Amino acid sequence: MHSPLTRRGFLAAGSGLAAATALPALSGCSLVAAADSDPHTLVVHSQLGTTSPGSPTYLAGLDRFRKENPGLKVKNLINGDDLAQVYETSRLARKEPDVVMVNLYDKTLAWTDVGATVDVKGYLDDWGLRDRVRPEALAAWTDAKGRLRAFPYFATNWPIAYNRALLDRAGVDAIPTTGDELIAAARKLRAKGIAPVTVGGNDWTGQKLLAQIIQTFLTEDEARHVYSTGDFGSRGAREGIEYFATLRDAGVFADKAQGLTSDLMTTQFNTESAAMESAMSSALAKVPEKVVRHTEVGGWPLADGAVHDKPTILRTYTLIGFWISPNGAKKIDAVEKFLRFMYRRDTVSRFIKESGRDMALRTDTVSTDFPLVAAAQKLGSDVSQVLLPDVYVPPAATQPLITATSTSFTRGTSAAKVRAALETAYRSA
């Protein structure tokens, strides 16, 4: 677990780094050495560039940008899940990249507040790009003080994928829309040796599904309070936890779900070992064509007394944004060229058509080559949307909540113990 990036911690760590004599060796971070102060070199730090969805489109886009701007060099720095930690290290050394492409989650929630990145609202307006952004995305990326943390870019829909062929094989006539129907379907699937719902109970995918199920009995305002404070003692939160525990102990989730990861979850669904999964857009885009042909998307089944009138999905506009660093603010002309290029309609359309990405920007382009992504985009009034808790969970509680999630998915853990584990995640952070 990493501590949150507080101003005191940031400055204290910065003093220690300044005193170090072997700075380039820190954590093996190439960023410290790679960040370039040359005004004609733009340094971009991203999770795109390897196997992440959209990476080929992004790299091809960089090549086009370089050709269109021959006087401007672009260095592309790549990290995976450790990007936030690497960026913070480089910022403490005042060697940070100019633009960072990362989601609003965990450690990044504190960046603008402590000066690790800058408020971009003025740039968005000065460059005439506000109308390109969906209003929901602007609201999601704006903090309590009215600062726009980053330029919104990727979004995601997060429905439930249902393999109709496996359901049919087990004698399940229709996609379940209630908890009782889901439990009945799970029993039939297990009788045929098919895992019902696969989920990464040991990582963020399980945490999101758990949060979604708990919100069965919570309004949006109530859910916001629960995940901001860690108080799961309200009637709605307790009923949601009890609903989750009932489904779990009835065998709805794959065996040993508490030890599964997102990769194992995706493998189980894509190889047709499991009939259902909670799948964000990037996962839907990876479903093999032969499986896509008999897969439908919908919401999570509801229990009696739910506050929602339709099965639920998650949706977020904070998946990836373009953050500008203090170093980037010194090269703002170069940053402007890059952001204008990335916001161009043709660039945005390529991400949708070539990579199946959902976007936080206004666009008429549809993911025609990614039918499940397109189907999720069209769910509309067929489902209810619940709150994605990421921007409300205090950064210090994020990782403890993953541990609590694994405990929660362990069969036999009482609803009271699940609640205690979730609340402890906040108290121990």
Tab-separated table of C-alpha atoms in Angstrom:
chain	number	residue	atom	x	y	z
A	1	MET	CA	0.000	0.000	0.000
A	2	HIS	CA	1.289	3.427	-0.949
A	3	SER	CA	0.582	6.448	1.167
A	4	PRO	CA	-1.315	9.288	-0.495
A	5	LEU	CA	0.640	12.129	-2.041
A	6	THR	CA	0.120	14.813	0.580
A	7	ARG	CA	1.793	18.199	0.295
A	8	ARG	CA	3.883	17.496	3.410
A	9	GLY	CA	4.923	14.067	2.160
A	10	PHE	CA	5.603	15.424	-1.300
A	11	LEU	CA	7.925	18.151	-0.044
A	12	ALA	CA	9.634	15.887	2.463
A	13	ALA	CA	10.325	13.256	-0.150
A	14	GLY	CA	11.522	15.935	-2.540
A	15	SER	CA	14.130	17.099	-0.031
A	16	GLY	CA	15.395	13.573	0.327
A	17	LEU	CA	15.645	13.095	-3.401
A	18	ALA	CA	17.495	16.337	-3.859
A	19	ALA	CA	20.122	15.139	-1.409
A	20	ALA	CA	20.615	11.822	-3.181
A	21	THR	CA	23.806	11.464	-5.155
A	22	ALA	CA	22.606	8.634	-7.373
A	23	LEU	CA	19.360	10.150	-8.579
A	24	PRO	CA	19.098	8.431	-11.990
A	25	ALA	CA	19.090	5.028	-10.283
A	26	LEU	CA	15.881	5.684	-8.357
A	27	SER	CA	13.496	2.752	-8.747
A	28	GLY	CA	14.988	2.086	-12.159
A	29	CYS	CA	12.921	5.044	-13.367
A	30	SER	CA	13.978	5.970	-16.856
A	31	LEU	CA	11.785	9.031	-16.473
A	32	VAL	CA	14.227	10.787	-14.212
A	33	ALA	CA	16.856	10.634	-16.906
A	34	ALA	CA	14.500	10.767	-19.866
A	35	ALA	CA	12.456	13.877	-19.158
A	36	ASP	CA	13.760	16.543	-21.509
A	37	SER	CA	13.847	20.286	-20.836
A	38	ASP	CA	14.364	21.019	-24.541
A	39	PRO	CA	11.434	23.264	-25.572
A	40	HIS	CA	11.384	21.422	-28.910
A	41	THR	CA	10.929	18.015	-27.253
A	42	LEU	CA	7.583	16.959	-25.829
A	43	VAL	CA	7.738	14.167	-23.248
A	44	VAL	CA	4.546	12.107	-22.902
A	45	HIS	CA	4.085	9.464	-20.201
A	46	SER	CA	1.415	6.861	-20.916
A	47	GLN	CA	0.151	3.352	-20.249
A	48	LEU	CA	-0.437	3.030	-23.986
A	49	GLY	CA	2.331	1.552	-26.069
A	50	THR	CA	2.450	-2.123	-25.102
A	51	THR	CA	-0.550	-4.477	-24.942
A	52	SER	CA	-3.025	-1.967	-23.519
A	53	PRO	CA	-6.160	-1.582	-25.659
A	54	GLY	CA	-5.663	1.267	-28.088
A	55	SER	CA	-1.855	1.068	-28.036
A	56	PRO	CA	-1.385	0.437	-31.795
A	57	THR	CA	-3.738	3.310	-32.595
A	58	TYR	CA	-1.933	5.585	-30.166
A	59	LEU	CA	1.532	4.754	-31.523
A	60	ALA	CA	0.333	5.260	-35.091
A	61	GLY	CA	-1.134	8.583	-33.991
A	62	LEU	CA	2.212	9.655	-32.565
A	63	ASP	CA	3.838	8.895	-35.899
A	64	ARG	CA	1.275	11.062	-37.711
A	65	PHE	CA	1.757	13.853	-35.178
A	66	ARG	CA	5.526	13.770	-35.676
A	67	LYS	CA	5.117	13.992	-39.450
A	68	GLU	CA	2.747	16.922	-39.123
A	69	ASN	CA	5.092	18.700	-36.684
A	70	PRO	CA	8.623	18.031	-37.989
A	71	GLY	CA	10.188	20.637	-35.725
A	72	LEU	CA	8.862	18.996	-32.569
A	73	LYS	CA	10.319	15.794	-31.147
A	74	VAL	CA	8.128	13.495	-29.066
A	75	LYS	CA	9.432	11.084	-26.440
A	76	ASN	CA	6.952	8.409	-25.434
A	77	LEU	CA	7.516	6.965	-21.960
A	78	ILE	CA	5.567	3.848	-21.009
A	79	ASN	CA	4.592	2.343	-17.672
A	80	GLY	CA	1.844	-0.012	-16.585
A	81	ASP	CA	0.109	-0.055	-13.232
A	82	ASP	CA	3.111	1.645	-11.628
A	83	LEU	CA	2.765	4.780	-13.765
A	84	ALA	CA	1.482	6.961	-10.926
A	85	GLN	CA	4.349	5.971	-8.625
A	86	VAL	CA	6.930	6.533	-11.358
A	87	TYR	CA	5.473	9.915	-12.212
A	88	GLU	CA	5.504	11.037	-8.591
A	89	THR	CA	9.140	10.035	-8.257
A	90	SER	CA	10.072	12.014	-11.351
A	91	ARG	CA	8.072	15.018	-10.180
A	92	LEU	CA	9.850	15.035	-6.837
A	93	ALA	CA	13.099	15.287	-8.768
A	94	ARG	CA	11.599	18.055	-10.956
A	95	LYS	CA	12.259	15.814	-13.970
A	96	GLU	CA	8.671	14.908	-14.728
A	97	PRO	CA	7.290	14.469	-18.261
A	98	ASP	CA	5.206	17.208	-19.840
A	99	VAL	CA	1.959	15.289	-20.401
A	100	VAL	CA	0.676	12.258	-18.480
A	101	MET	CA	-2.014	9.928	-19.806
A	102	VAL	CA	-3.631	8.117	-16.887
A	103	ASN	CA	-7.012	7.660	-15.235
A	104	LEU	CA	-8.489	9.506	-12.271
A	105	TYR	CA	-8.047	6.960	-9.507
A	106	ASP	CA	-6.196	6.345	-6.257
A	107	LYS	CA	-2.967	8.401	-6.127
A	108	THR	CA	-3.855	10.645	-9.077
A	109	LEU	CA	-6.811	12.104	-7.166
A	110	ALA	CA	-4.368	14.239	-5.177
A	111	TRP	CA	-2.110	15.440	-7.980
A	112	THR	CA	-3.745	18.764	-8.839
A	113	ASP	CA	-4.306	19.641	-5.202
A	114	VAL	CA	-0.602	19.259	-4.342
A	115	GLY	CA	0.695	20.929	-7.502
A	116	ALA	CA	1.979	17.767	-9.148
A	117	THR	CA	-0.169	18.697	-12.157
A	118	VAL	CA	-1.874	21.940	-13.171
A	119	ASP	CA	-5.496	23.029	-13.504
A	120	VAL	CA	-6.223	22.791	-17.250
A	121	LYS	CA	-9.598	24.566	-17.335
A	122	GLY	CA	-8.110	27.772	-18.731
A	123	TYR	CA	-6.272	25.901	-21.470
A	124	LEU	CA	-9.411	23.978	-22.455
A	125	ASP	CA	-11.290	27.252	-22.917
A	126	ASP	CA	-8.434	29.212	-24.502
A	127	TRP	CA	-7.952	26.469	-27.087
A	128	GLY	CA	-11.667	26.283	-27.842
A	129	LEU	CA	-11.930	22.585	-26.951
A	130	ARG	CA	-14.658	22.675	-24.302
A	131	ASP	CA	-17.429	21.872	-26.785
A	132	ARG	CA	-15.575	18.706	-27.805
A	133	VAL	CA	-16.038	17.201	-24.314
A	134	ARG	CA	-19.164	15.511	-23.010
A	135	PRO	CA	-20.612	17.498	-20.082
A	136	GLU	CA	-20.601	14.370	-17.904
A	137	ALA	CA	-16.874	14.014	-18.481
A	138	LEU	CA	-16.159	17.629	-17.560
A	139	ALA	CA	-18.123	17.193	-14.350
A	140	ALA	CA	-16.294	13.984	-13.471
A	141	TRP	CA	-12.838	15.476	-14.003
A	142	THR	CA	-13.575	18.716	-12.095
A	143	ASP	CA	-12.620	18.696	-8.415
A	144	ALA	CA	-14.469	20.238	-5.467
A	145	LYS	CA	-12.594	23.518	-5.953
A	146	GLY	CA	-13.682	23.856	-9.590
A	147	ARG	CA	-10.328	22.836	-11.051
A	148	LEU	CA	-10.257	20.668	-14.164
A	149	ARG	CA	-7.645	18.023	-13.400
A	150	ALA	CA	-6.995	16.877	-16.965
A	151	PHE	CA	-8.322	16.884	-20.517
A	152	PRO	CA	-10.870	14.012	-20.567
A	153	TYR	CA	-10.297	11.361	-23.225
A	154	PHE	CA	-11.231	7.689	-22.700
A	155	ALA	CA	-14.495	6.575	-21.132
A	156	THR	CA	-15.954	3.132	-20.587
A	157	ASN	CA	-19.248	1.315	-20.346
A	158	TRP	CA	-19.215	-1.582	-17.904
A	159	PRO	CA	-22.101	-3.980	-18.480
A	160	ILE	CA	-22.466	-7.709	-17.815
A	161	ALA	CA	-21.595	-9.998	-20.736
A	162	TYR	CA	-23.829	-13.065	-21.068
A	163	ASN	CA	-22.820	-16.069	-23.193
A	164	ARG	CA	-26.201	-17.147	-24.549
A	165	ALA	CA	-24.821	-20.408	-25.965
A	166	LEU	CA	-23.660	-21.542	-22.517
A	167	LEU	CA	-26.906	-20.412	-20.920
A	168	ASP	CA	-28.876	-22.339	-23.546
A	169	ARG	CA	-26.749	-25.442	-23.014
A	170	ALA	CA	-27.586	-25.325	-19.315
A	171	GLY	CA	-31.299	-24.866	-19.990
A	172	VAL	CA	-31.443	-21.193	-18.987
A	173	ASP	CA	-34.097	-19.771	-21.275
A	174	ALA	CA	-33.519	-16.050	-20.732
A	175	ILE	CA	-30.877	-13.691	-19.417
A	176	PRO	CA	-31.525	-13.342	-15.670
A	177	THR	CA	-32.840	-9.990	-14.511
A	178	THR	CA	-33.509	-10.821	-10.847
A	179	GLY	CA	-31.389	-12.307	-8.102
A	180	ASP	CA	-33.587	-15.403	-7.911
A	181	GLU	CA	-33.235	-15.970	-11.653
A	182	LEU	CA	-29.470	-15.518	-11.374
A	183	ILE	CA	-29.213	-18.091	-8.580
A	184	ALA	CA	-31.359	-20.552	-10.547
A	185	ALA	CA	-29.190	-20.012	-13.642
A	186	ALA	CA	-26.013	-20.546	-11.605
A	187	ARG	CA	-27.281	-23.911	-10.354
A	188	LYS	CA	-28.092	-25.084	-13.873
A	189	LEU	CA	-24.725	-23.916	-15.200
A	190	ARG	CA	-22.827	-25.676	-12.420
A	191	ALA	CA	-24.731	-28.873	-13.151
A	192	LYS	CA	-23.211	-28.716	-16.645
A	193	GLY	CA	-19.717	-27.973	-15.329
A	194	ILE	CA	-19.829	-24.318	-16.394
A	195	ALA	CA	-18.746	-21.509	-14.069
A	196	PRO	CA	-21.564	-18.944	-13.696
A	197	VAL	CA	-20.109	-15.448	-13.114
A	198	THR	CA	-16.341	-15.110	-13.395
A	199	VAL	CA	-14.823	-12.141	-11.580
A	200	GLY	CA	-11.394	-10.950	-10.439
A	201	GLY	CA	-12.177	-11.157	-6.739
A	202	ASN	CA	-8.543	-10.471	-5.931
A	203	ASP	CA	-8.231	-7.162	-7.782
A	204	TRP	CA	-10.019	-4.061	-8.990
A	205	THR	CA	-12.552	-5.926	-11.137
A	206	GLY	CA	-13.981	-7.657	-8.081
A	207	GLN	CA	-13.993	-4.398	-6.145
A	208	LYS	CA	-16.077	-2.735	-8.866
A	209	LEU	CA	-18.597	-5.574	-9.081
A	210	LEU	CA	-18.927	-5.684	-5.295
A	211	ALA	CA	-19.576	-1.925	-5.257
A	212	GLN	CA	-22.146	-2.325	-8.020
A	213	ILE	CA	-24.050	-5.032	-6.155
A	214	ILE	CA	-23.982	-3.115	-2.858
A	215	GLN	CA	-25.610	-0.174	-4.667
A	216	THR	CA	-28.682	-2.288	-5.427
A	217	PHE	CA	-30.329	-0.595	-2.447
A	218	LEU	CA	-28.539	2.778	-2.575
A	219	THR	CA	-29.439	5.988	-4.371
A	220	GLU	CA	-26.614	7.864	-6.054
A	221	ASP	CA	-26.349	10.353	-3.184
A	222	GLU	CA	-26.325	7.533	-0.629
A	223	ALA	CA	-23.660	5.666	-2.585
A	224	ARG	CA	-21.535	8.798	-2.795
A	225	HIS	CA	-21.700	9.143	0.991
A	226	VAL	CA	-20.848	5.472	1.555
A	227	TYR	CA	-17.755	5.484	-0.637
A	228	SER	CA	-16.549	8.898	0.473
A	229	THR	CA	-16.738	8.075	4.178
A	230	GLY	CA	-16.452	4.295	4.427
A	231	ASP	CA	-19.666	4.166	6.444
A	232	PHE	CA	-21.456	0.986	5.335
A	233	GLY	CA	-23.864	1.033	8.261
A	234	SER	CA	-26.917	2.480	6.533
A	235	ARG	CA	-29.875	0.233	5.856
A	236	GLY	CA	-29.312	0.333	2.091
A	237	ALA	CA	-25.607	-0.517	2.354
A	238	ARG	CA	-26.296	-3.395	4.747
A	239	GLU	CA	-29.015	-4.775	2.469
A	240	GLY	CA	-26.655	-4.544	-0.508
A	241	ILE	CA	-23.938	-6.454	1.352
A	242	GLU	CA	-26.463	-9.091	2.392
A	243	TYR	CA	-27.610	-9.433	-1.227
A	244	PHE	CA	-24.001	-9.924	-2.331
A	245	ALA	CA	-23.380	-12.553	0.360
A	246	THR	CA	-26.567	-14.410	-0.604
A	247	LEU	CA	-25.518	-14.560	-4.253
A	248	ARG	CA	-21.976	-15.610	-3.352
A	249	ASP	CA	-23.000	-18.431	-1.030
A	250	ALA	CA	-25.568	-19.652	-3.580
A	251	GLY	CA	-22.676	-20.336	-5.963
A	252	VAL	CA	-23.231	-17.439	-8.378
A	253	PHE	CA	-19.521	-16.610	-8.635
A	254	ALA	CA	-16.818	-18.851	-10.064
A	255	ASP	CA	-15.030	-21.185	-7.648
A	256	LYS	CA	-12.277	-19.507	-5.635
A	257	ALA	CA	-13.269	-16.113	-7.027
A	258	GLN	CA	-11.381	-14.490	-4.145
A	259	GLY	CA	-8.101	-15.528	-5.801
A	260	LEU	CA	-8.943	-14.669	-9.411
A	261	THR	CA	-7.522	-11.655	-11.246
A	262	SER	CA	-8.864	-9.638	-14.157
A	263	ASP	CA	-6.687	-11.610	-16.584
A	264	LEU	CA	-7.958	-14.957	-15.303
A	265	MET	CA	-11.522	-13.640	-15.409
A	266	THR	CA	-11.140	-12.561	-19.026
A	267	THR	CA	-9.558	-15.897	-19.959
A	268	GLN	CA	-12.398	-17.874	-18.380
A	269	PHE	CA	-15.043	-15.936	-20.283
A	270	ASN	CA	-13.198	-15.792	-23.593
A	271	THR	CA	-12.509	-19.543	-23.543
A	272	GLU	CA	-16.152	-20.217	-22.638
A	273	SER	CA	-15.363	-21.715	-19.264
A	274	ALA	CA	-17.696	-19.172	-17.655
A	275	ALA	CA	-21.057	-17.890	-18.817
A	276	MET	CA	-21.038	-14.335	-17.452
A	277	GLU	CA	-18.590	-11.572	-16.577
A	278	SER	CA	-18.591	-7.938	-15.571
A	279	ALA	CA	-16.748	-6.491	-18.559
A	280	MET	CA	-15.644	-2.946	-19.269
A	281	SER	CA	-15.352	-1.787	-22.883
A	282	SER	CA	-11.700	-2.786	-23.268
A	283	ALA	CA	-12.545	-6.348	-22.185
A	284	LEU	CA	-15.556	-6.494	-24.498
A	285	ALA	CA	-13.290	-5.483	-27.376
A	286	LYS	CA	-11.099	-8.539	-26.710
A	287	VAL	CA	-13.850	-11.165	-26.781
A	288	PRO	CA	-13.070	-13.584	-29.665
A	289	GLU	CA	-15.340	-13.322	-32.685
A	290	LYS	CA	-16.697	-16.852	-32.249
A	291	VAL	CA	-17.791	-15.959	-28.709
A	292	VAL	CA	-19.114	-12.520	-29.712
A	293	ARG	CA	-21.626	-14.170	-32.051
A	294	HIS	CA	-23.574	-15.631	-29.130
A	295	THR	CA	-22.889	-13.028	-26.436
A	296	GLU	CA	-25.257	-10.300	-25.265
A	297	VAL	CA	-24.685	-7.422	-22.867
A	298	GLY	CA	-27.023	-6.190	-20.163
A	299	GLY	CA	-27.181	-5.187	-16.528
A	300	TRP	CA	-26.655	-6.901	-13.179
A	301	PRO	CA	-29.825	-8.615	-11.888
A	302	LEU	CA	-31.786	-6.853	-9.147
A	303	ALA	CA	-33.171	-8.040	-5.827
A	304	ASP	CA	-36.664	-7.401	-4.508
A	305	GLY	CA	-36.889	-3.918	-3.041
A	306	ALA	CA	-34.045	-2.478	-5.150
A	307	VAL	CA	-34.022	1.302	-5.577
A	308	HIS	CA	-33.374	0.815	-9.300
A	309	ASP	CA	-36.050	-0.200	-11.789
A	310	LYS	CA	-33.682	-1.833	-14.297
A	311	PRO	CA	-30.622	-4.103	-14.010
A	312	THR	CA	-27.521	-2.010	-13.350
A	313	ILE	CA	-24.284	-1.183	-15.136
A	314	LEU	CA	-21.281	0.990	-14.343
A	315	ARG	CA	-20.176	3.811	-16.625
A	316	THR	CA	-17.304	6.245	-16.253
A	317	TYR	CA	-15.701	9.104	-18.181
A	318	THR	CA	-12.476	9.140	-16.153
A	319	LEU	CA	-10.590	6.235	-17.713
A	320	ILE	CA	-7.759	8.228	-19.293
A	321	GLY	CA	-7.152	11.949	-19.449
A	322	PHE	CA	-4.277	14.196	-20.501
A	323	TRP	CA	-2.706	15.766	-17.404
A	324	ILE	CA	-0.301	18.688	-17.812
A	325	SER	CA	2.672	18.834	-15.471
A	326	PRO	CA	4.482	21.951	-14.225
A	327	ASN	CA	7.194	21.139	-16.762
A	328	GLY	CA	4.528	20.858	-19.456
A	329	ALA	CA	3.200	24.301	-18.534
A	330	LYS	CA	6.633	25.647	-19.512
A	331	LYS	CA	6.205	24.105	-22.987
A	332	ILE	CA	2.562	24.974	-23.365
A	333	ASP	CA	2.803	25.705	-27.109
A	334	ALA	CA	4.019	22.175	-27.765
A	335	VAL	CA	1.413	20.728	-25.405
A	336	GLU	CA	-1.312	22.677	-27.215
A	337	LYS	CA	-0.316	21.202	-30.573
A	338	PHE	CA	-0.384	17.700	-29.109
A	339	LEU	CA	-3.762	18.116	-27.369
A	340	ARG	CA	-5.364	19.677	-30.438
A	341	PHE	CA	-4.159	16.717	-32.496
A	342	MET	CA	-5.467	14.149	-29.999
A	343	TYR	CA	-8.844	15.933	-29.827
A	344	ARG	CA	-9.220	16.031	-33.601
A	345	ARG	CA	-12.279	14.155	-34.846
A	346	ASP	CA	-10.254	11.889	-37.121
A	347	THR	CA	-7.902	10.928	-34.264
A	348	VAL	CA	-10.815	10.202	-31.926
A	349	SER	CA	-12.614	8.166	-34.600
A	350	ARG	CA	-9.563	5.962	-35.076
A	351	PHE	CA	-9.577	4.957	-31.407
A	352	ILE	CA	-13.247	4.003	-31.701
A	353	LYS	CA	-13.019	2.154	-35.025
A	354	GLU	CA	-9.589	0.536	-34.636
A	355	SER	CA	-9.492	-0.178	-30.884
A	356	GLY	CA	-13.092	-0.275	-29.718
A	357	ARG	CA	-12.514	2.457	-27.167
A	358	ASP	CA	-15.293	4.474	-25.602
A	359	MET	CA	-14.547	8.186	-25.562
A	360	ALA	CA	-15.314	11.044	-23.196
A	361	LEU	CA	-15.549	13.334	-26.229
A	362	ARG	CA	-18.484	14.120	-28.483
A	363	THR	CA	-18.462	11.858	-31.531
A	364	ASP	CA	-20.843	10.163	-33.939
A	365	THR	CA	-18.445	7.301	-34.670
A	366	VAL	CA	-19.579	3.823	-33.588
A	367	SER	CA	-17.455	0.757	-32.841
A	368	THR	CA	-18.744	-1.231	-35.827
A	369	ASP	CA	-15.878	-3.744	-35.687
A	370	PHE	CA	-16.479	-4.261	-31.954
A	371	PRO	CA	-20.148	-5.237	-31.760
A	372	LEU	CA	-20.223	-5.834	-27.995
A	373	VAL	CA	-18.749	-2.386	-27.346
A	374	ALA	CA	-21.330	-0.873	-29.677
A	375	ALA	CA	-24.111	-2.848	-27.986
A	376	ALA	CA	-23.007	-1.543	-24.584
A	377	GLN	CA	-23.052	2.014	-25.929
A	378	LYS	CA	-26.669	1.524	-27.005
A	379	LEU	CA	-28.042	0.055	-23.763
A	380	GLY	CA	-29.534	3.385	-22.775
A	381	SER	CA	-32.820	3.138	-20.906
A	382	ASP	CA	-32.680	-0.668	-20.805
A	383	VAL	CA	-30.406	-0.416	-17.759
A	384	SER	CA	-29.869	1.736	-14.685
A	385	GLN	CA	-26.487	3.309	-13.985
A	386	VAL	CA	-24.861	3.089	-10.578
A	387	LEU	CA	-21.965	5.102	-9.229
A	388	LEU	CA	-18.366	4.186	-10.010
A	389	PRO	CA	-16.738	4.805	-6.617
A	390	ASP	CA	-13.207	5.583	-7.855
A	391	VAL	CA	-13.303	9.366	-7.538
A	392	TYR	CA	-14.908	9.210	-4.094
A	393	VAL	CA	-12.763	6.602	-2.350
A	394	PRO	CA	-9.909	8.323	-0.440
A	395	PRO	CA	-6.614	7.379	-2.141
A	396	ALA	CA	-5.241	5.752	1.014
A	397	ALA	CA	-8.220	3.375	1.151
A	398	THR	CA	-7.960	2.114	-2.432
A	399	GLN	CA	-5.554	-0.766	-1.919
A	400	PRO	CA	-7.018	-1.848	1.446
A	401	LEU	CA	-10.384	-2.084	-0.320
A	402	ILE	CA	-8.881	-4.612	-2.754
A	403	THR	CA	-7.861	-6.755	0.207
A	404	ALA	CA	-11.339	-6.371	1.679
A	405	THR	CA	-12.778	-7.409	-1.683
A	406	SER	CA	-10.903	-10.712	-1.620
A	407	THR	CA	-12.222	-11.346	1.881
A	408	SER	CA	-15.728	-10.525	0.695
A	409	PHE	CA	-15.619	-13.025	-2.174
A	410	THR	CA	-14.547	-15.843	0.156
A	411	ARG	CA	-17.573	-18.094	0.514
A	412	GLY	CA	-18.972	-18.320	4.013
A	413	THR	CA	-17.811	-14.874	5.114
A	414	SER	CA	-20.836	-13.371	6.835
A	415	ALA	CA	-22.385	-10.100	5.691
A	416	ALA	CA	-21.314	-8.575	9.016
A	417	LYS	CA	-17.696	-9.588	8.386
A	418	VAL	CA	-17.835	-8.213	4.848
A	419	ARG	CA	-19.059	-4.894	6.213
A	420	ALA	CA	-16.341	-4.896	8.876
A	421	ALA	CA	-13.648	-5.606	6.271
A	422	LEU	CA	-14.843	-2.744	4.069
A	423	GLU	CA	-14.993	-0.257	6.934
A	424	THR	CA	-11.594	-1.377	8.244
A	425	ALA	CA	-10.120	-0.569	4.837
A	426	TYR	CA	-10.958	3.070	5.491
A	427	ARG	CA	-9.869	3.145	9.136
A	428	SER	CA	-6.521	1.465	8.518
A	429	ALA	CA	-5.583	3.609	5.520
